[in-house]
Short mmCIF file of C-alpha atoms and ligand atoms in Angstrom, two decimals:
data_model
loop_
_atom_site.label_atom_id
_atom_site.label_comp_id
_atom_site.label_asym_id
_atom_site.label_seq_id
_atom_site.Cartn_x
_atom_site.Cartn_y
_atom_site.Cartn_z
CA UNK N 204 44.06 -20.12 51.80
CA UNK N 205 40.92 -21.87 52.36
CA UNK N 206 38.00 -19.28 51.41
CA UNK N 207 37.47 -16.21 49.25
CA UNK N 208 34.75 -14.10 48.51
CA UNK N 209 34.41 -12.05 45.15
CA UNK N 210 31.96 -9.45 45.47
CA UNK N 211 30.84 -7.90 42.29
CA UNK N 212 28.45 -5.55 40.18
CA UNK N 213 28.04 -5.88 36.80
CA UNK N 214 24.96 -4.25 34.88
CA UNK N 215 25.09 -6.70 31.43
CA UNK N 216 26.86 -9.70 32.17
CA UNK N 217 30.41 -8.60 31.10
CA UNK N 218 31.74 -8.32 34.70
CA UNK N 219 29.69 -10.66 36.03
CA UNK N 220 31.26 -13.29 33.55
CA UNK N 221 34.87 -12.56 34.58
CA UNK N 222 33.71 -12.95 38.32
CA UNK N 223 32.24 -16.73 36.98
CA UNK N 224 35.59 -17.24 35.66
CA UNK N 225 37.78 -16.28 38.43
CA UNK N 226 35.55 -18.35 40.91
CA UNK N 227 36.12 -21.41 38.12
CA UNK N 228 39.53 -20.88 38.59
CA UNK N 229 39.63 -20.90 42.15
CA UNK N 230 37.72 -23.40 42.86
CA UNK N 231 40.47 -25.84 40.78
CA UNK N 232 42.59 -24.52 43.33
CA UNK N 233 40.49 -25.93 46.25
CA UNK N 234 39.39 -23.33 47.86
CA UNK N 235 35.59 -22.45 48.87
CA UNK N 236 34.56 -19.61 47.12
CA UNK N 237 31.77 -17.44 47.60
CA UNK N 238 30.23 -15.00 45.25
CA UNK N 239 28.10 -11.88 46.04
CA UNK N 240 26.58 -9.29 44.18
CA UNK N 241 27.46 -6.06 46.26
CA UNK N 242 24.01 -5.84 46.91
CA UNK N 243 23.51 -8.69 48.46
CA UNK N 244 27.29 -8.53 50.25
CA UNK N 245 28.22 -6.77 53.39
CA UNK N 246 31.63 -5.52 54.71
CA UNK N 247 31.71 -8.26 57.10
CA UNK N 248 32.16 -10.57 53.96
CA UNK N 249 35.48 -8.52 53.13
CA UNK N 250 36.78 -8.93 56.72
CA UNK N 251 36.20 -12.80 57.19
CA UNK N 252 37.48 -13.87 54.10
CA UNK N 253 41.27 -14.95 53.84
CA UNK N 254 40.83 -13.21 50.09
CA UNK N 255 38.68 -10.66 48.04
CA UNK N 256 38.11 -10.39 44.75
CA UNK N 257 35.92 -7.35 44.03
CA UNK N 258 34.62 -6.58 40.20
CA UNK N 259 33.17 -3.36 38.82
CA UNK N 260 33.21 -2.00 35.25
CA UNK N 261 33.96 1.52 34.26
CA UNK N 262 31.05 3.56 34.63
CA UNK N 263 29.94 7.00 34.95
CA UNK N 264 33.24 8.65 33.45
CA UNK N 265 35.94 6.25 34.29
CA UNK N 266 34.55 5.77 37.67
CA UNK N 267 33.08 2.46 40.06
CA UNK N 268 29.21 2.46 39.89
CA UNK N 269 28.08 4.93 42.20
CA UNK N 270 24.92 3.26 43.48
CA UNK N 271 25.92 0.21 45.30
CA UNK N 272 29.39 -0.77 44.32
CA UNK N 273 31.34 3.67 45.61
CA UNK N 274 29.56 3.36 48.93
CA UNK N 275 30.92 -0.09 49.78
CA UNK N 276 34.23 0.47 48.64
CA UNK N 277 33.83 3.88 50.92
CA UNK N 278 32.53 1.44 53.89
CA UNK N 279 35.76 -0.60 53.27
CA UNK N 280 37.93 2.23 53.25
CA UNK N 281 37.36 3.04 57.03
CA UNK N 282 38.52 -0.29 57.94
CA UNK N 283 41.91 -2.17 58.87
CA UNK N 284 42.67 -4.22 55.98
CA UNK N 285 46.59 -4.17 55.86
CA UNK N 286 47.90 -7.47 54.30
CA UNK N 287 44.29 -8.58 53.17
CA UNK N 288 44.74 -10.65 49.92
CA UNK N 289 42.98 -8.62 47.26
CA UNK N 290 42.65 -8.92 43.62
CA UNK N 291 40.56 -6.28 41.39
CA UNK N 292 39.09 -6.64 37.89
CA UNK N 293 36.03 -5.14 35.77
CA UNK N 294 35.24 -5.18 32.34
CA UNK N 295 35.60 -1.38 30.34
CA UNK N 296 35.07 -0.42 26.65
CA UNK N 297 36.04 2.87 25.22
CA UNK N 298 38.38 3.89 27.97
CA UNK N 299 41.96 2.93 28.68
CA UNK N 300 41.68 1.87 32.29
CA UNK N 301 41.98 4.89 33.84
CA UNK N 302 38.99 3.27 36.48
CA UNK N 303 40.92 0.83 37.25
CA UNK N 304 44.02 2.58 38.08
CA UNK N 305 42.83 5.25 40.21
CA UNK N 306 40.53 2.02 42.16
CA UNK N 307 43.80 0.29 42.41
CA UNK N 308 45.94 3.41 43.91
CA UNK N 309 43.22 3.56 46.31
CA UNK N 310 42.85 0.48 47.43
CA UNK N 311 46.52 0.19 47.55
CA UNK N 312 46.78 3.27 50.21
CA UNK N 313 44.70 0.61 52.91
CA UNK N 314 47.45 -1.67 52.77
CA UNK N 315 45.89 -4.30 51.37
CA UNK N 316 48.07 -6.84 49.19
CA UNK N 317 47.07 -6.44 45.83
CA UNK N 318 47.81 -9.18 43.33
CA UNK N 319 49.33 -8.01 40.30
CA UNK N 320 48.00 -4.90 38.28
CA UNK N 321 43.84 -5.04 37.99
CA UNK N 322 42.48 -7.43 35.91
CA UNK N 323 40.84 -5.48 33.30
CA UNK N 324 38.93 -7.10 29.74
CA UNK N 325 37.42 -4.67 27.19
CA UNK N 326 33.49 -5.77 26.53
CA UNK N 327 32.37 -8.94 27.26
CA UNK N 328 35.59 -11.48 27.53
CA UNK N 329 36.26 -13.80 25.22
CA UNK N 330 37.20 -17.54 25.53
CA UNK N 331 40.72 -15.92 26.05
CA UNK N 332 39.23 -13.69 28.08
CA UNK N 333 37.87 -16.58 30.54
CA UNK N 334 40.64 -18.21 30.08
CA UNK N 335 42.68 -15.50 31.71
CA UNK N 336 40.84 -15.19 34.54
CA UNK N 337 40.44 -18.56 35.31
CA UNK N 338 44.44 -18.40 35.25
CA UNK N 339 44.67 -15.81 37.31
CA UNK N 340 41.76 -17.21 39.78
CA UNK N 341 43.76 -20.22 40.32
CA UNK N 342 46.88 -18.32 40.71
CA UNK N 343 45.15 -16.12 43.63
CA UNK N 344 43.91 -18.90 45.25
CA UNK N 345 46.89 -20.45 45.63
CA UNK N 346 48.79 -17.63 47.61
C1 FMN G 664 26.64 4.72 32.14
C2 FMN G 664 27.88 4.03 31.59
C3 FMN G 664 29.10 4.66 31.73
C4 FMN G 664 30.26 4.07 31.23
N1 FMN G 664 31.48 4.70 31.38
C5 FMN G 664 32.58 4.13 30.87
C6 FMN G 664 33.84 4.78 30.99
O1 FMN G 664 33.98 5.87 31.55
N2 FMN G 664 34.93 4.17 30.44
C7 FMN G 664 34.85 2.96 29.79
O2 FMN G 664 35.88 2.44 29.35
N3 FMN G 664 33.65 2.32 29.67
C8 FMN G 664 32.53 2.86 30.19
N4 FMN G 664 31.33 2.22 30.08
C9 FMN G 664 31.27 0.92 29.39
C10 FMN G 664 31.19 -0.24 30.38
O3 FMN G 664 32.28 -0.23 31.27
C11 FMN G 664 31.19 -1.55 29.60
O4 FMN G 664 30.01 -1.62 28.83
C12 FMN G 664 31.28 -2.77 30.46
O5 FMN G 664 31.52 -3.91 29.65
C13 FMN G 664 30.01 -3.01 31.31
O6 FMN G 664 30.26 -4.10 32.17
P1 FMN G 664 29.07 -4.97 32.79
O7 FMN G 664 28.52 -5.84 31.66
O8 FMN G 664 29.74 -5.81 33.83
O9 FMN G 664 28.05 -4.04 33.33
C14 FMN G 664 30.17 2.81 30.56
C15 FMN G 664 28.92 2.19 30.41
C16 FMN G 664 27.78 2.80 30.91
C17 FMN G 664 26.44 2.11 30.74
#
């Protein structure tokens, strides 16, 4: 792999710090990374790059932010992304992931390959936390 993109939204930090993380991570893996807040990102950036991370917490009731983050996953969902290298994480607090199961069935149903379950940390992560998704950064880059 040589670049990925992780487009995110994240309204305090918690998110936003796993995205940090993973792009940590990736980058020890030598790839280029590129990070986007949705609102700054367009589709385009999903189709170019050889992976996607994309981040969201749990918001509204166990739903993606409805805003900016719903419409672009609804822009993606027209497209052909079978076999696109795709990893999925957010940060959540009173819930049990239910978010991030229902984003990962759906994303699953384009095809795309998904590494492992979503990467999911309750509240703001941790030094374990980090730790984790630098791990699992690395690990994606390195498919
Ligand atoms: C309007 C709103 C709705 C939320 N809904 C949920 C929810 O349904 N389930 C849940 O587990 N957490 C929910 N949360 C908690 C956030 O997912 C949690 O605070 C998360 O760490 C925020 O991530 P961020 O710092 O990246 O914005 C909600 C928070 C807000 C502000």
């Amino acid at each position: 792999m040589k670049n990925m993109t992780i487009i995110y939204w994240s309204a305090t930090g918690n998110t936003e710090a796993m995205a940090l993380a993973l792009e940590e991570g990736a980058k020890k893996a030598g790839v280029s990374v590129k990070l986007l807040e949705v609102g700054n990102a367009s589709k385009e950036e999903v189709l170019k790059a050889d992976a996607v991370a994309l981040g969201c917490p749990s918001m509204g009731a166990e739903e993606l932010e409805e805003e900016e983050m719903e419409p672009f996953i609804a822009s993606l969902e027209v497209e052909n992304l079978k076999g696109k290298p795709m990893l999925l994480f957010g940060s959540y607090d009173w819930g049990d992931g239910q978010w991030m199961r229902e984003w990962t069935e759906r994303m699953t149903k384009l095809g795309v390959l998904l590494m492992e379950d979503g990467l999911i940390i309750q509240n703001t992560p941790d030094e374990d936390g980090l730790n984790k998704c630098r791990e699992i950064g690395e690990k994606f880059a390195s498919i």
